[in-house]
Coordinates of N, CA and C in Angstrom, one line a residue:
I1 N -10.1 -18.5 1.6 CA -9.3 -17.4 2.2 C -9.9 -16.9 3.5
S2 N -9.0 -16.8 4.5 CA -9.5 -16.4 5.7 C -10.1 -15.0 5.8
D3 N -10.9 -14.7 6.9 CA -11.5 -13.3 6.9 C -10.5 -12.2 7.3
R4 N -9.3 -12.6 7.7 CA -8.2 -11.7 8.0 C -7.7 -11.0 6.8
Y5 N -7.8 -11.7 5.5 CA -7.3 -11.0 4.4 C -8.3 -10.0 3.9
V6 N -7.7 -9.0 3.1 CA -8.6 -7.9 2.7 C -9.3 -8.3 1.5
H7 N -10.6 -8.1 1.4 CA -11.5 -8.6 0.4 C -11.8 -7.2 -0.3
L8 N -11.3 -7.1 -1.6 CA -11.7 -5.8 -2.3 C -12.6 -6.4 -3.5
E9 N -13.3 -5.4 -4.1 CA -14.3 -5.8 -5.0 C -13.7 -6.2 -6.4
S10 N -14.6 -6.3 -7.3 CA -14.1 -6.8 -8.7 C -13.2 -6.1 -9.6
S11 N -12.7 -4.9 -9.2 CA -11.7 -4.2 -10.0 C -10.3 -4.7 -9.8
I12 N -10.1 -5.8 -9.1 CA -8.8 -6.5 -9.0 C -8.8 -7.4 -10.2
H13 N -7.8 -7.3 -11.0 CA -7.6 -8.1 -12.2 C -6.4 -8.9 -12.0
I14 N -6.4 -10.3 -12.1 CA -5.2 -11.1 -12.1 C -4.9 -11.7 -13.5
Y15 N -3.8 -11.5 -13.9 CA -3.4 -11.9 -15.2 C -2.3 -13.0 -15.1
N16 N -2.6 -14.1 -15.5 CA -1.5 -15.2 -15.5 C -0.8 -15.1 -16.8
Q17 N 0.3 -14.4 -16.8 CA 1.1 -14.1 -18.0 C 1.6 -15.5 -18.6
N18 N 2.0 -16.4 -17.9 CA 2.3 -17.7 -18.2 C 2.2 -18.5 -16.9
K19 N 2.7 -19.7 -17.0 CA 2.5 -20.6 -15.8 C 3.4 -20.2 -14.6
V20 N 4.3 -19.3 -14.9 CA 5.1 -18.9 -13.7 C 4.9 -17.4 -13.2
N21 N 4.7 -16.5 -14.1 CA 4.5 -15.2 -13.7 C 3.0 -14.7 -13.6
M22 N 2.6 -13.9 -12.8 CA 1.3 -13.3 -12.8 C 1.4 -11.9 -12.5
K23 N 0.3 -11.1 -12.8 CA 0.3 -9.7 -12.7 C -1.1 -9.4 -12.0
V24 N -1.1 -8.6 -10.9 CA -2.3 -8.2 -10.2 C -2.4 -6.7 -10.4
E25 N -3.6 -6.3 -10.9 CA -3.9 -4.8 -11.2 C -5.0 -4.4 -10.1
L26 N -4.6 -3.4 -9.3 CA -5.5 -2.9 -8.3 C -5.8 -1.4 -8.5
S27 N -7.0 -1.1 -8.8 CA -7.4 0.2 -9.3 C -7.4 1.2 -8.1
Y28 N -7.1 2.5 -8.4 CA -7.0 3.4 -7.2 C -8.3 3.7 -6.7
E29 N -9.3 3.7 -7.6 CA -10.7 3.8 -7.2 C -11.2 2.7 -6.2
E30 N -10.7 1.5 -6.4 CA -11.0 0.5 -5.4 C -10.4 0.7 -4.0
I31 N -9.1 1.1 -4.0 CA -8.5 1.5 -2.8 C -9.2 2.6 -2.1
I32 N -9.6 3.6 -2.8 CA -10.3 4.8 -2.3 C -11.6 4.4 -1.7
N33 N -12.4 3.6 -2.4 CA -13.7 3.0 -1.9 C -13.5 2.2 -0.7
Y34 N -12.5 1.3 -0.7 CA -12.2 0.4 0.5 C -12.0 1.3 1.8
V35 N -11.1 2.3 1.6 CA -10.7 3.2 2.7 C -12.0 3.9 3.2
E36 N -12.7 4.5 2.3 CA -13.9 5.2 2.7 C -14.9 4.3 3.4
R37 N -15.2 3.1 2.8 CA -16.1 2.1 3.4 C -15.7 1.8 4.8
N38 N -14.4 1.6 5.1 CA -13.9 1.1 6.3 C -13.6 2.0 7.4
Y39 N -13.1 3.2 6.8 CA -12.5 4.2 7.7 C -13.1 5.6 7.6
Y40 N -14.2 5.7 6.8 CA -15.0 6.9 6.6 C -14.1 8.1 6.3
V41 N -13.1 7.9 5.4 CA -12.2 8.9 4.9 C -12.1 8.7 3.4
R42 N -12.4 9.8 2.7 CA -12.2 9.7 1.2 C -11.0 10.4 0.8
L43 N -10.1 9.5 0.3 CA -8.8 10.0 -0.2 C -8.8 10.3 -1.6
Q44 N -7.8 11.0 -2.0 CA -7.5 11.3 -3.4 C -6.2 10.8 -3.7
L45 N -6.0 9.9 -4.7 CA -4.7 9.4 -5.0 C -4.4 9.9 -6.5
V46 N -3.1 10.5 -6.6 CA -2.6 11.1 -7.8 C -1.3 10.4 -8.1
N47 N -1.2 9.8 -9.3 CA 0.0 9.1 -9.7 C 1.0 10.3 -10.2
I48 N 2.2 10.1 -9.7 CA 3.2 11.1 -10.1 C 4.1 10.4 -11.2
D49 N 4.6 9.2 -10.8 CA 5.4 8.5 -11.7 C 5.3 7.0 -11.3
E50 N 6.1 6.2 -12.0 CA 6.1 4.7 -11.7 C 6.4 4.3 -10.3
R51 N 7.0 5.2 -9.6 CA 7.5 4.8 -8.2 C 6.7 5.8 -7.1
T52 N 6.1 6.8 -7.5 CA 5.5 7.8 -6.6 C 4.1 8.1 -6.8
I53 N 3.5 8.3 -5.6 CA 2.0 8.7 -5.6 C 1.8 9.7 -4.5
D54 N 0.9 10.7 -4.8 CA 0.4 11.7 -3.8 C -0.9 11.1 -3.3
I55 N -1.0 11.2 -1.9 CA -2.2 10.8 -1.2 C -2.8 12.2 -0.4
E56 N -3.9 12.5 -0.7 CA -4.5 13.7 -0.1 C -5.7 13.5 0.5
Y57 N -6.1 14.1 1.6 CA -7.4 14.1 2.3 C -7.8 15.4 2.9
K58 N -9.0 15.7 2.6 CA -9.5 17.0 3.2 C -10.5 16.7 4.2
P59 N -10.2 17.0 5.4 CA -11.1 16.6 6.6 C -12.3 17.5 6.5
S60 N -12.4 18.6 6.2 CA -13.6 19.4 6.1 C -13.3 20.6 5.3
K61 N -14.4 21.4 5.0 CA -14.4 22.5 4.1 C -13.5 23.6 4.8
F62 N -13.4 23.5 6.1 CA -12.8 24.7 6.9 C -11.4 24.4 7.1
L63 N -10.8 23.2 6.9 CA -9.4 22.7 7.3 C -8.7 22.5 6.0
P64 N -7.5 22.8 5.9 CA -6.7 22.6 4.7 C -6.5 21.1 4.4
A65 N -6.3 20.8 3.2 CA -6.1 19.3 2.9 C -4.7 18.9 3.5
M66 N -4.7 17.6 3.8 CA -3.6 17.0 4.3 C -3.0 16.1 3.2
S67 N -1.6 16.1 2.9 CA -1.2 15.3 1.8 C 0.3 14.7 2.2
I68 N 0.4 13.7 1.5 CA 1.7 13.0 1.7 C 2.1 12.4 0.4
R69 N 3.3 12.4 0.1 CA 3.9 11.9 -1.2 C 4.7 10.6 -0.8
V70 N 4.2 9.5 -1.3 CA 4.8 8.2 -1.0 C 5.7 7.7 -2.2
R71 N 6.9 7.2 -2.0 CA 7.7 6.7 -3.1 C 8.1 5.3 -2.8
I72 N 8.1 4.4 -3.8 CA 8.6 3.0 -3.6 C 10.1 3.1 -3.9
D73 N 11.0 3.0 -2.9 CA 12.3 3.1 -3.1 C 12.9 1.7 -3.5
G74 N 12.4 0.6 -3.1 CA 13.0 -0.6 -3.5 C 12.0 -1.7 -3.2
C75 N 12.1 -2.8 -4.1 CA 11.2 -3.9 -4.0 C 11.9 -5.2 -4.2
R76 N 11.9 -6.1 -3.4 CA 12.4 -7.5 -3.6 C 11.4 -8.5 -3.3
K77 N 11.6 -9.6 -3.4 CA 10.7 -10.7 -3.1 C 10.4 -10.7 -1.5
D78 N 11.2 -10.3 -0.7 CA 10.9 -10.2 0.7 C 10.8 -9.0 1.5
V79 N 11.1 -7.9 0.7 CA 11.2 -6.6 1.4 C 10.7 -5.5 0.5
V80 N 9.9 -4.6 1.0 CA 9.4 -3.4 0.2 C 9.9 -2.3 1.0
C81 N 10.6 -1.3 0.4 CA 11.1 0.0 1.1 C 10.3 1.1 0.6
L82 N 9.8 2.0 1.4 CA 9.0 3.2 1.1 C 9.6 4.3 1.7
S83 N 9.5 5.5 1.1 CA 9.9 6.8 1.8 C 8.6 7.7 1.7
Y84 N 8.5 8.7 2.4 CA 7.5 9.7 2.2 C 8.0 11.1 2.5
E85 N 7.2 12.1 1.8 CA 7.5 13.6 2.0 C 6.2 14.1 2.4
C86 N 6.2 15.1 3.4 CA 5.1 15.7 3.9 C 5.5 17.0 4.5
S87 N 4.5 17.8 4.9 CA 4.7 19.1 5.6 C 5.1 18.7 7.0
A88 N 5.7 19.7 7.7 CA 6.1 19.5 9.2 C 4.8 19.2 10.0
P89 N 3.6 19.8 9.8 CA 2.4 19.4 10.6 C 2.0 18.0 10.4
M90 N 2.1 17.6 9.0 CA 1.7 16.2 8.7 C 2.7 15.2 9.3
A91 N 4.0 15.5 9.3 CA 5.1 14.7 9.9 C 4.8 14.5 11.4
M92 N 4.2 15.5 12.1 CA 3.9 15.5 13.4 C 2.9 14.5 13.7
I93 N 1.8 14.6 12.8 CA 0.6 13.7 12.9 C 1.0 12.3 12.7
I94 N 1.8 12.0 11.8 CA 2.3 10.6 11.5 C 3.1 10.1 12.7
S95 N 4.1 10.9 13.1 CA 4.8 10.5 14.3 C 4.0 10.2 15.6
G96 N 3.0 11.1 15.7 CA 2.1 10.9 16.9 C 1.3 9.6 16.8
A97 N 0.8 9.4 15.5 CA 0.0 8.2 15.3 C 0.8 7.0 15.4
V98 N 2.0 6.9 14.9 CA 3.0 5.8 15.1 C 3.2 5.5 16.5
G99 N 3.6 6.6 17.2 CA 3.7 6.5 18.8 C 2.6 5.9 19.5
H100 N 1.4 6.4 19.1 CA 0.2 6.0 19.7 C -0.1 4.5 19.5
L101 N 0.1 4.1 18.2 CA -0.2 2.8 17.8 C 0.8 1.8 18.4
G102 N 2.0 2.2 18.6 CA 3.0 1.4 19.3 C 3.2 0.0 18.7
N103 N 2.8 -1.0 19.7 CA 2.9 -2.4 19.3 C 1.8 -2.9 18.5
K104 N 0.8 -2.1 18.1 CA -0.3 -2.4 17.2 C 0.1 -2.5 15.8
I105 N 1.2 -2.0 15.6 CA 1.7 -2.0 14.2 C 2.2 -3.4 13.9
P106 N 1.8 -4.1 12.9 CA 2.1 -5.5 12.8 C 3.6 -5.7 12.7
Q107 N 4.0 -6.9 13.2 CA 5.4 -7.3 13.1 C 5.8 -7.3 11.7
G108 N 7.0 -7.0 11.4 CA 7.5 -6.9 10.0 C 7.3 -5.6 9.3
I109 N 6.6 -4.6 9.9 CA 6.6 -3.3 9.4 C 7.3 -2.3 10.3
D110 N 8.4 -1.7 9.8 CA 9.2 -0.9 10.5 C 9.1 0.6 10.0
V111 N 8.5 1.5 10.9 CA 8.2 2.8 10.5 C 9.2 3.7 11.2
N112 N 9.9 4.4 10.5 CA 11.0 5.3 11.0 C 10.5 6.7 10.6
T113 N 9.9 7.4 11.6 CA 9.3 8.7 11.3 C 10.4 9.8 11.3
T114 N 11.7 9.6 11.9 CA 12.7 10.5 11.7 C 13.2 10.6 10.4
E115 N 13.4 9.4 9.7 CA 13.9 9.5 8.4 C 12.8 9.3 7.3
K116 N 11.5 9.3 7.7 CA 10.3 9.2 6.9 C 10.4 8.1 6.1
R117 N 10.7 7.0 6.5 CA 10.8 5.7 5.8 C 10.0 4.6 6.4
V118 N 9.4 3.6 5.6 CA 8.8 2.5 6.0 C 9.3 1.2 5.3
V119 N 9.7 0.3 6.1 CA 10.3 -1.0 5.5 C 9.4 -2.1 5.9
M120 N 8.9 -2.8 4.9 CA 8.0 -4.0 5.1 C 8.8 -5.3 4.8
Y121 N 8.9 -6.0 5.9 CA 9.6 -7.3 5.7 C 8.5 -8.4 5.4
L122 N 8.2 -8.6 4.2 CA 6.9 -9.3 3.8 C 6.9 -10.8 4.5
N123 N 7.9 -11.5 4.6 CA 7.9 -12.7 5.2 C 7.7 -12.7 6.8
Q124 N 7.7 -11.5 7.4 CA 7.5 -11.5 8.8 C 6.0 -11.0 9.1
I125 N 5.2 -10.6 8.0 CA 4.0 -10.0 8.2 C 2.9 -11.2 8.2
E126 N 2.2 -11.4 9.3 CA 1.4 -12.6 9.5 C 0.3 -12.8 8.4
V127 N -0.3 -11.7 8.1 CA -1.4 -11.9 7.0 C -0.8 -12.2 5.6
L128 N 0.4 -12.0 5.3 CA 1.0 -12.4 4.2 C 1.7 -13.8 4.0
E129 N 1.6 -14.4 5.2 CA 2.3 -15.7 5.3 C 1.7 -16.8 4.3
K130 N 0.3 -16.9 4.2 CA -0.2 -17.9 3.2 C 0.0 -17.4 1.9
P131 N -0.4 -16.2 1.4 CA -0.3 -15.8 0.1 C 1.3 -16.0 -0.3
L132 N 2.2 -15.6 0.4 CA 3.6 -15.7 0.1 C 4.2 -17.2 0.0
S133 N 3.3 -18.2 0.5 CA 3.7 -19.5 0.3 C 3.5 -20.0 -1.1
Y134 N 2.7 -19.2 -1.8 CA 2.4 -19.5 -3.3 C 3.1 -18.7 -4.3
V135 N 3.3 -17.4 -3.8 CA 3.9 -16.5 -4.8 C 5.0 -15.7 -4.1
E136 N 5.9 -15.1 -4.9 CA 7.0 -14.2 -4.4 C 6.8 -12.8 -5.2
L137 N 6.9 -11.7 -4.6 CA 6.7 -10.5 -5.1 C 8.0 -10.2 -6.1
E138 N 7.7 -9.7 -7.3 CA 8.8 -9.3 -8.2 C 8.8 -7.7 -8.3
T139 N 7.8 -7.1 -8.7 CA 7.7 -5.7 -8.7 C 6.4 -5.0 -8.4
I140 N 6.5 -3.7 -8.0 CA 5.3 -2.9 -7.9 C 5.5 -1.7 -8.6
S141 N 4.5 -1.4 -9.6 CA 4.5 -0.2 -10.3 C 3.3 0.6 -10.1
L142 N 3.4 1.9 -10.0 CA 2.3 2.8 -10.0 C 1.9 3.4 -11.3
C143 N 0.7 3.2 -11.7 CA 0.3 3.6 -13.1 C -0.8 4.8 -12.9
D144 N -1.3 5.3 -14.0 CA -2.2 6.4 -14.0 C -3.4 6.1 -13.1
D145 N -4.0 5.0 -13.2 CA -5.3 4.7 -12.5 C -5.2 3.4 -11.7
H146 N -4.1 2.7 -11.5 CA -3.9 1.5 -10.8 C -2.6 1.2 -10.4
I147 N -2.5 0.2 -9.6 CA -1.1 -0.3 -9.2 C -0.9 -1.7 -9.9
D148 N 0.2 -2.0 -10.4 CA 0.5 -3.2 -10.9 C 1.5 -4.0 -10.0
I149 N 1.1 -5.2 -9.6 CA 1.9 -5.9 -8.9 C 2.3 -7.3 -9.6
S150 N 3.5 -7.4 -9.8 CA 4.1 -8.6 -10.5 C 4.5 -9.6 -9.5
A151 N 4.1 -11.0 -9.7 CA 4.6 -11.9 -8.9 C 4.9 -13.1 -9.6
R152 N 5.8 -14.0 -8.9 CA 6.2 -15.3 -9.5 C 5.6 -16.4 -8.7
L153 N 5.0 -17.3 -9.3 CA 4.5 -18.5 -8.6 C 5.6 -19.3 -8.1
R154 N 5.5 -19.8 -7.0 CA 6.6 -20.7 -6.4 C 6.5 -22.1 -6.9

């Protein structure tokens, strides 16, 4: 695997249900630790339901927590559609960050801050090119303490 791929620790579990389907289980704690280790931010992830998660960050004792609710609106083998809900100040921060990043956002990720939507065209995202040559996405489910990703071997 290339250095460009995200390497997470041992809490990723891959289950080969049969020779065609597989399930990847990624714990929220591992995601939180990865973000903290690489970006010095400690998130809190709270599962709402199978399609919705709350993400919260408290920058300091003196500032209020910032939160965003992310929902998986759709998932196909080549496209994942997300939407988000947040306060007006948080929406302004997101809009400013997206505007600032501009062309640094990878090709294949379309962020529409007006509609609060993110569409990821998986086959256009360069770092997913090699993994997607072996598997195709079937579903993404949010559980109490982890994310379940089901894929089908090609």
